[in-house]
PDB file of C-alpha atoms in Angstrom:
ATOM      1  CA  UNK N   1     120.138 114.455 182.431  1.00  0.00           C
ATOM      2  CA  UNK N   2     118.314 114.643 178.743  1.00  0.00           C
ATOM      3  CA  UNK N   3     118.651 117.598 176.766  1.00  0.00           C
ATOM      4  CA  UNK N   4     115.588 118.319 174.511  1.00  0.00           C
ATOM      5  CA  UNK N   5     116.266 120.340 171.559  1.00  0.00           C
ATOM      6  CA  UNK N   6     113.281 120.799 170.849  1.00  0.00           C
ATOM      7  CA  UNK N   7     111.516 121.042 174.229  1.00  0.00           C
ATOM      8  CA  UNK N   8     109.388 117.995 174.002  1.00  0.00           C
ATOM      9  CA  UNK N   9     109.223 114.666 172.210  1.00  0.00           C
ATOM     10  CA  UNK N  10     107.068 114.980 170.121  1.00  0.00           C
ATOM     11  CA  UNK N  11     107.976 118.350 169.119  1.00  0.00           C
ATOM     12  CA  UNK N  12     111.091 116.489 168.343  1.00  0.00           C
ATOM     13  CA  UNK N  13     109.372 113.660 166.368  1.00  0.00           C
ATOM     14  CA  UNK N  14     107.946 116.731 164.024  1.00  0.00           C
ATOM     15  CA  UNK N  15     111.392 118.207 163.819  1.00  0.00           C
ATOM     16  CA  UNK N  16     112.437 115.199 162.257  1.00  0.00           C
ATOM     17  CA  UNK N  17     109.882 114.471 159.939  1.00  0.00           C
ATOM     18  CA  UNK N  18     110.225 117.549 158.824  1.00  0.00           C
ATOM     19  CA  UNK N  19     114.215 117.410 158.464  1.00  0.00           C
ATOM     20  CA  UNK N  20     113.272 114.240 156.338  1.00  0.00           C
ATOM     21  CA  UNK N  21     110.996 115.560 154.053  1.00  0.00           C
ATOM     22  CA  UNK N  22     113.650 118.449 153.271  1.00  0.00           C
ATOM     23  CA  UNK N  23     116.367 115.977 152.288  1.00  0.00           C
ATOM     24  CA  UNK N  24     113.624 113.843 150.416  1.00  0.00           C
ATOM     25  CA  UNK N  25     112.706 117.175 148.248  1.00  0.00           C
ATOM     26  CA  UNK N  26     116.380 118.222 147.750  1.00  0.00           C
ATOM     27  CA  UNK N  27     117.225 114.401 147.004  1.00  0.00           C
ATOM     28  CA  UNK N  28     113.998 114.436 144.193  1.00  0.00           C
ATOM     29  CA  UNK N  29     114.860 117.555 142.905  1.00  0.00           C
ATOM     30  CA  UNK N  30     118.795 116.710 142.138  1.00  0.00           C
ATOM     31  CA  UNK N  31     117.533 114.104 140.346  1.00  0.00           C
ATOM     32  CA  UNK N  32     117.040 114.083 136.397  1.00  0.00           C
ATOM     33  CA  UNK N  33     115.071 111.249 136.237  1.00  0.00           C
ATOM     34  CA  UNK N  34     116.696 109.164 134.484  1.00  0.00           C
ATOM     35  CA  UNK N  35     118.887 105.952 135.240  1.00  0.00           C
ATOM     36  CA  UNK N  36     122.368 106.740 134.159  1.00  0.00           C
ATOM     37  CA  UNK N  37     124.312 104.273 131.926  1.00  0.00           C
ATOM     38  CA  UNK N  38     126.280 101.074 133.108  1.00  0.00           C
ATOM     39  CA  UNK N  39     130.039 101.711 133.330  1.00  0.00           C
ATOM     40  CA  UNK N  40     132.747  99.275 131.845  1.00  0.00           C
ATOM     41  CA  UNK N  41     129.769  97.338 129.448  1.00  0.00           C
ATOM     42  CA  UNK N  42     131.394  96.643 125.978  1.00  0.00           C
ATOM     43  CA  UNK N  43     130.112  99.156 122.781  1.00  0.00           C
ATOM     44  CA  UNK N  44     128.134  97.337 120.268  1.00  0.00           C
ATOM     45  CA  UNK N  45     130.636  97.032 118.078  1.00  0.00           C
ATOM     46  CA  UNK N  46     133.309  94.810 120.237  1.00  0.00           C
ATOM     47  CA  UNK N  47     133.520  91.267 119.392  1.00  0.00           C
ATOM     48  CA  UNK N  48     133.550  88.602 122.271  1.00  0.00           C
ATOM     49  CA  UNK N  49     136.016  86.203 122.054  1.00  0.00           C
ATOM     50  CA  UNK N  50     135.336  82.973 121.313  1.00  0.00           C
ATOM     51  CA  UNK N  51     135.653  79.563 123.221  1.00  0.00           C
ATOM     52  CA  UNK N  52     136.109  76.317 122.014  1.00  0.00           C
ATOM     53  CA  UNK N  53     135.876  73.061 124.974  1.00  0.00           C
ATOM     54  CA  UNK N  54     138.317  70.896 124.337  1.00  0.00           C
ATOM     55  CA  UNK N  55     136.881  67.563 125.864  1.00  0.00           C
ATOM     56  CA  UNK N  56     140.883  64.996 125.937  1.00  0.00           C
ATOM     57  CA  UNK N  57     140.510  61.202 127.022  1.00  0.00           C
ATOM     58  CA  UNK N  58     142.593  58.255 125.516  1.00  0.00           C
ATOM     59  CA  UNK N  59     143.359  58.784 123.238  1.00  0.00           C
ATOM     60  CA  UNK N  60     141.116  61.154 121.305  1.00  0.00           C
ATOM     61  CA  UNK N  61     140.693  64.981 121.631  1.00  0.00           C
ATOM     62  CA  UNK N  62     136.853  66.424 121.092  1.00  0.00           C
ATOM     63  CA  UNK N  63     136.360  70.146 119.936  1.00  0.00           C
ATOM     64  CA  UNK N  64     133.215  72.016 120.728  1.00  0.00           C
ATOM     65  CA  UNK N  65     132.175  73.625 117.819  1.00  0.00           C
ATOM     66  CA  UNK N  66     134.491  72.036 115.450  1.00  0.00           C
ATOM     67  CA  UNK N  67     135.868  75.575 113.442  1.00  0.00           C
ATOM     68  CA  UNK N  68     136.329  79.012 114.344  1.00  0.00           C
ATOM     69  CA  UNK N  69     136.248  82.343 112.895  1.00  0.00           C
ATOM     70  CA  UNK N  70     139.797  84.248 112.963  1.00  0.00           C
ATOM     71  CA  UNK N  71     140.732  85.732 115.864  1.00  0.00           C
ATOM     72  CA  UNK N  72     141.034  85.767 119.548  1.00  0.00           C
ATOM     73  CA  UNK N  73     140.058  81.944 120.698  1.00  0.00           C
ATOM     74  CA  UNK N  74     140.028  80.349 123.974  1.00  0.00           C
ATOM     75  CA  UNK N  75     140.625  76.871 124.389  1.00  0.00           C
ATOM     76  CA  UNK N  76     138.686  75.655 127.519  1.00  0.00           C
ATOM     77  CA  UNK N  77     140.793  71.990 127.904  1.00  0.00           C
ATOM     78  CA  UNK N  78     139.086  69.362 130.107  1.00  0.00           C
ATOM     79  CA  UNK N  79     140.784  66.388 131.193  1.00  0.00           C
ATOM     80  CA  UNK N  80     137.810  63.756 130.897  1.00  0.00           C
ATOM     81  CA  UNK N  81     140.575  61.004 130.635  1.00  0.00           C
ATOM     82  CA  UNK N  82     142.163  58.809 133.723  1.00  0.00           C
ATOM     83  CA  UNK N  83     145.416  59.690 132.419  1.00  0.00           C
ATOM     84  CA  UNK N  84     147.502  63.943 132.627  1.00  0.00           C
ATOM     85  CA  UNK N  85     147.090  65.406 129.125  1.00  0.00           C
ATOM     86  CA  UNK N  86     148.402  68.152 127.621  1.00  0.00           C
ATOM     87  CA  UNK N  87     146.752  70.356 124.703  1.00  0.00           C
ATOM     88  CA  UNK N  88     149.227  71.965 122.424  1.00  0.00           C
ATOM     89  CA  UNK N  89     148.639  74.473 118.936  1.00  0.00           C
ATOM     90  CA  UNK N  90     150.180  75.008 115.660  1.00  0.00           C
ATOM     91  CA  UNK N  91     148.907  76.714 112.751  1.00  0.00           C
ATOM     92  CA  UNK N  92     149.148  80.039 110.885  1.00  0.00           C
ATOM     93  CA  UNK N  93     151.302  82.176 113.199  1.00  0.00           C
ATOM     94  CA  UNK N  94     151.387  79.785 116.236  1.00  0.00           C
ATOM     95  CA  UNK N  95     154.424  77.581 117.160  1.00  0.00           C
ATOM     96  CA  UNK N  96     154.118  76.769 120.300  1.00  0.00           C
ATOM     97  CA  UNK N  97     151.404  77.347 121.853  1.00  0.00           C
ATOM     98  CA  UNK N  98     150.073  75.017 124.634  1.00  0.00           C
ATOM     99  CA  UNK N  99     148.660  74.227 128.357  1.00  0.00           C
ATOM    100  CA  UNK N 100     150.698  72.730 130.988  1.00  0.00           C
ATOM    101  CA  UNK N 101     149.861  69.186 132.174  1.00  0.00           C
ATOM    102  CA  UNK N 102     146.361  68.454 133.296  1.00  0.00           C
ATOM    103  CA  UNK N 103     145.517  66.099 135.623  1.00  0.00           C
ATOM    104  CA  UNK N 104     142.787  63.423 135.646  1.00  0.00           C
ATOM    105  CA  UNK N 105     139.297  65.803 136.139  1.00  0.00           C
ATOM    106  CA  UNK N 106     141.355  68.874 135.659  1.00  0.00           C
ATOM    107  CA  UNK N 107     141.082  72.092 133.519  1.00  0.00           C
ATOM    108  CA  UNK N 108     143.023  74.211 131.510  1.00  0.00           C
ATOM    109  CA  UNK N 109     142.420  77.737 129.222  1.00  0.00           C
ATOM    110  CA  UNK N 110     145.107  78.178 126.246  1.00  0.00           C
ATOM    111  CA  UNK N 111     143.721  81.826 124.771  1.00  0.00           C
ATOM    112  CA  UNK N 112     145.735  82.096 120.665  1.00  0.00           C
ATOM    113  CA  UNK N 113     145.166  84.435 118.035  1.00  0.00           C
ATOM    114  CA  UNK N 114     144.232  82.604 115.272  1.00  0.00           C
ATOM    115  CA  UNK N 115     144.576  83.499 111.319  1.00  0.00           C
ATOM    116  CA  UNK N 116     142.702  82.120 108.694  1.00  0.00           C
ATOM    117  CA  UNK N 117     143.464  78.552 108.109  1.00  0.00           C
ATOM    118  CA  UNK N 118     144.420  75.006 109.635  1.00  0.00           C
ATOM    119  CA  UNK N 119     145.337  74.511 112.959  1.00  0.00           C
ATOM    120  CA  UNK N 120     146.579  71.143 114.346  1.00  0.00           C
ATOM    121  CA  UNK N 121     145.661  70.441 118.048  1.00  0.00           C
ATOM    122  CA  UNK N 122     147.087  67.751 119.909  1.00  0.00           C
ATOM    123  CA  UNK N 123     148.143  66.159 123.346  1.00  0.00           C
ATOM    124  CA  UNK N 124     152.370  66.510 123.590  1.00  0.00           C
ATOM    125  CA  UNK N 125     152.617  63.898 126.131  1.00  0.00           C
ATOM    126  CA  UNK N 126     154.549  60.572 125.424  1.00  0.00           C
ATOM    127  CA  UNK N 127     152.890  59.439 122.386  1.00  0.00           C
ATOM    128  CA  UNK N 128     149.246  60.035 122.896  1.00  0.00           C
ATOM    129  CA  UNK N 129     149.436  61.720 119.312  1.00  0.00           C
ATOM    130  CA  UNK N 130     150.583  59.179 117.919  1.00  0.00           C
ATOM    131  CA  UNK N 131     147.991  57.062 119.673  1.00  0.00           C
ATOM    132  CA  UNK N 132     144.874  59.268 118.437  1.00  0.00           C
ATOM    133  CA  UNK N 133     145.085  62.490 120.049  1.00  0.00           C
ATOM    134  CA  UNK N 134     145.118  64.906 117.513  1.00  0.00           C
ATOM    135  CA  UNK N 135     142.824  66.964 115.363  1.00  0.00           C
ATOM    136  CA  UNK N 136     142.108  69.861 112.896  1.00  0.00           C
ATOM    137  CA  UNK N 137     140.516  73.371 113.746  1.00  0.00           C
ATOM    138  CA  UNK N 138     139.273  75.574 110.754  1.00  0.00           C
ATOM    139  CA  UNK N 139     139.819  79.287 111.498  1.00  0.00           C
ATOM    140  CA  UNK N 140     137.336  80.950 108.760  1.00  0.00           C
ATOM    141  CA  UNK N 141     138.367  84.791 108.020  1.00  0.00           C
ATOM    142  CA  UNK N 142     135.520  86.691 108.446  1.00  0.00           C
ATOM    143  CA  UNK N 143     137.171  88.646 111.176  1.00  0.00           C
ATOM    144  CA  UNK N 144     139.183  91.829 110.989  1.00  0.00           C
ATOM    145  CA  UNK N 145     142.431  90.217 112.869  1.00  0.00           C
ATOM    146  CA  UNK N 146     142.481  87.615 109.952  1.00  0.00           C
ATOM    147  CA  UNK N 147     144.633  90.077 108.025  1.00  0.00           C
ATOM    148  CA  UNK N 148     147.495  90.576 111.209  1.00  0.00           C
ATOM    149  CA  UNK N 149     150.373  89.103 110.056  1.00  0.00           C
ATOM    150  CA  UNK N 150     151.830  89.599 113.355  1.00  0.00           C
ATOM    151  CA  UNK N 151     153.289  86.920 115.585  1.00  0.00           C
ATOM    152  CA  UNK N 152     149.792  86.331 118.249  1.00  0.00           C
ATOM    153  CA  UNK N 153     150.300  86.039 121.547  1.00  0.00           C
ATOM    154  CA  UNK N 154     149.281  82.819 123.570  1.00  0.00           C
ATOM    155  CA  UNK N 155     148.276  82.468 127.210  1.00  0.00           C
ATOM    156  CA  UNK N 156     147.986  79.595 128.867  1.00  0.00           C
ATOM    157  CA  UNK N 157     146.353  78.680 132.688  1.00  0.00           C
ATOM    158  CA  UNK N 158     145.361  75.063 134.099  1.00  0.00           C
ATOM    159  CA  UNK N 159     143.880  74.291 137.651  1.00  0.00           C
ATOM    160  CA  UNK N 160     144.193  70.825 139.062  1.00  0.00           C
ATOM    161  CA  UNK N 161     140.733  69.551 139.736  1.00  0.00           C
ATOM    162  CA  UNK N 162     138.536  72.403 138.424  1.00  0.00           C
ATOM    163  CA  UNK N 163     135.296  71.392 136.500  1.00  0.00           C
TER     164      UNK N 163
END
């Protein structure tokens, strides 16, 4: 048995067109207008961090750019070589700083603080240093965590076969 509320169907069909239009008019008139502002987006003032590729083959270690301004940095290492490599950092406030092994066609991110001045990168395995893998990176100071004389933190994650 159907039950009608409204007696017939097309006196229902009304009904609901009508019950739509309500909800459409209280729906419009809630409304201010205007689109409201994106959550969780940076202010105009924060400063990205920057990334440097680190292309490593035998034996010779490529940086993408070539210097960086002080701050937060992270290396994005890529194992371009047939041989595991290794990327490691010292400089103003960094000791030891460095990725894990990465394999042949692998990937690894090394994030540092860095200060203003020189920073030697090279490849800790065996002796590939001595063999031609390492380099210099120029951290400029024109960036407000130049002047932290504080010991930076360093993070350091590889995958396997990433690219």
């Amino acid at each position: 048995m159907a039950v009608h509320c409204f007696g017939s169907p097309r006196r229902a069909r009304a009904g609901v067109k009508f019950l739509a239009l309500i909800v459409l008019a209280a729906a419009t008139a809630c409304s201010n207008g205007s689109t409201p502002a994106p959550t969780g987006s940076p202010s105009p003032s924060a400063k990205p961090a920057a990334t440097i590729t680190v292309t490593m083959k035998e034996y010779s270690l490529a940086l993408s750019p070539a210097r960086a301004a002080a701050g937060t940095v992270t290396f994005v290492v890529r194992n371009a070589g047939s041989l595991a490599h290794a990327l490691a950092v010292a400089g103003p406030g960094v000791s030891d700083a460095h990725t894990s092994t990465v394999s042949p066609g692998g990937q690894a991110r090394l994030t540092v603080t860095l200060q203003a001045g020189s920073y030697e990168l090279w490849c800790p395995i065996d002796k590939h240093k001595e063999l031609g893998m390492d380099t210099h990176l120029q951290a400029g100071g024109n960036s407000p965590s130049s002047s932290t004389p504080s010991s930076p933190a360093a993070t350091s994650t590889s995958t396997g076969q990433e690219r």
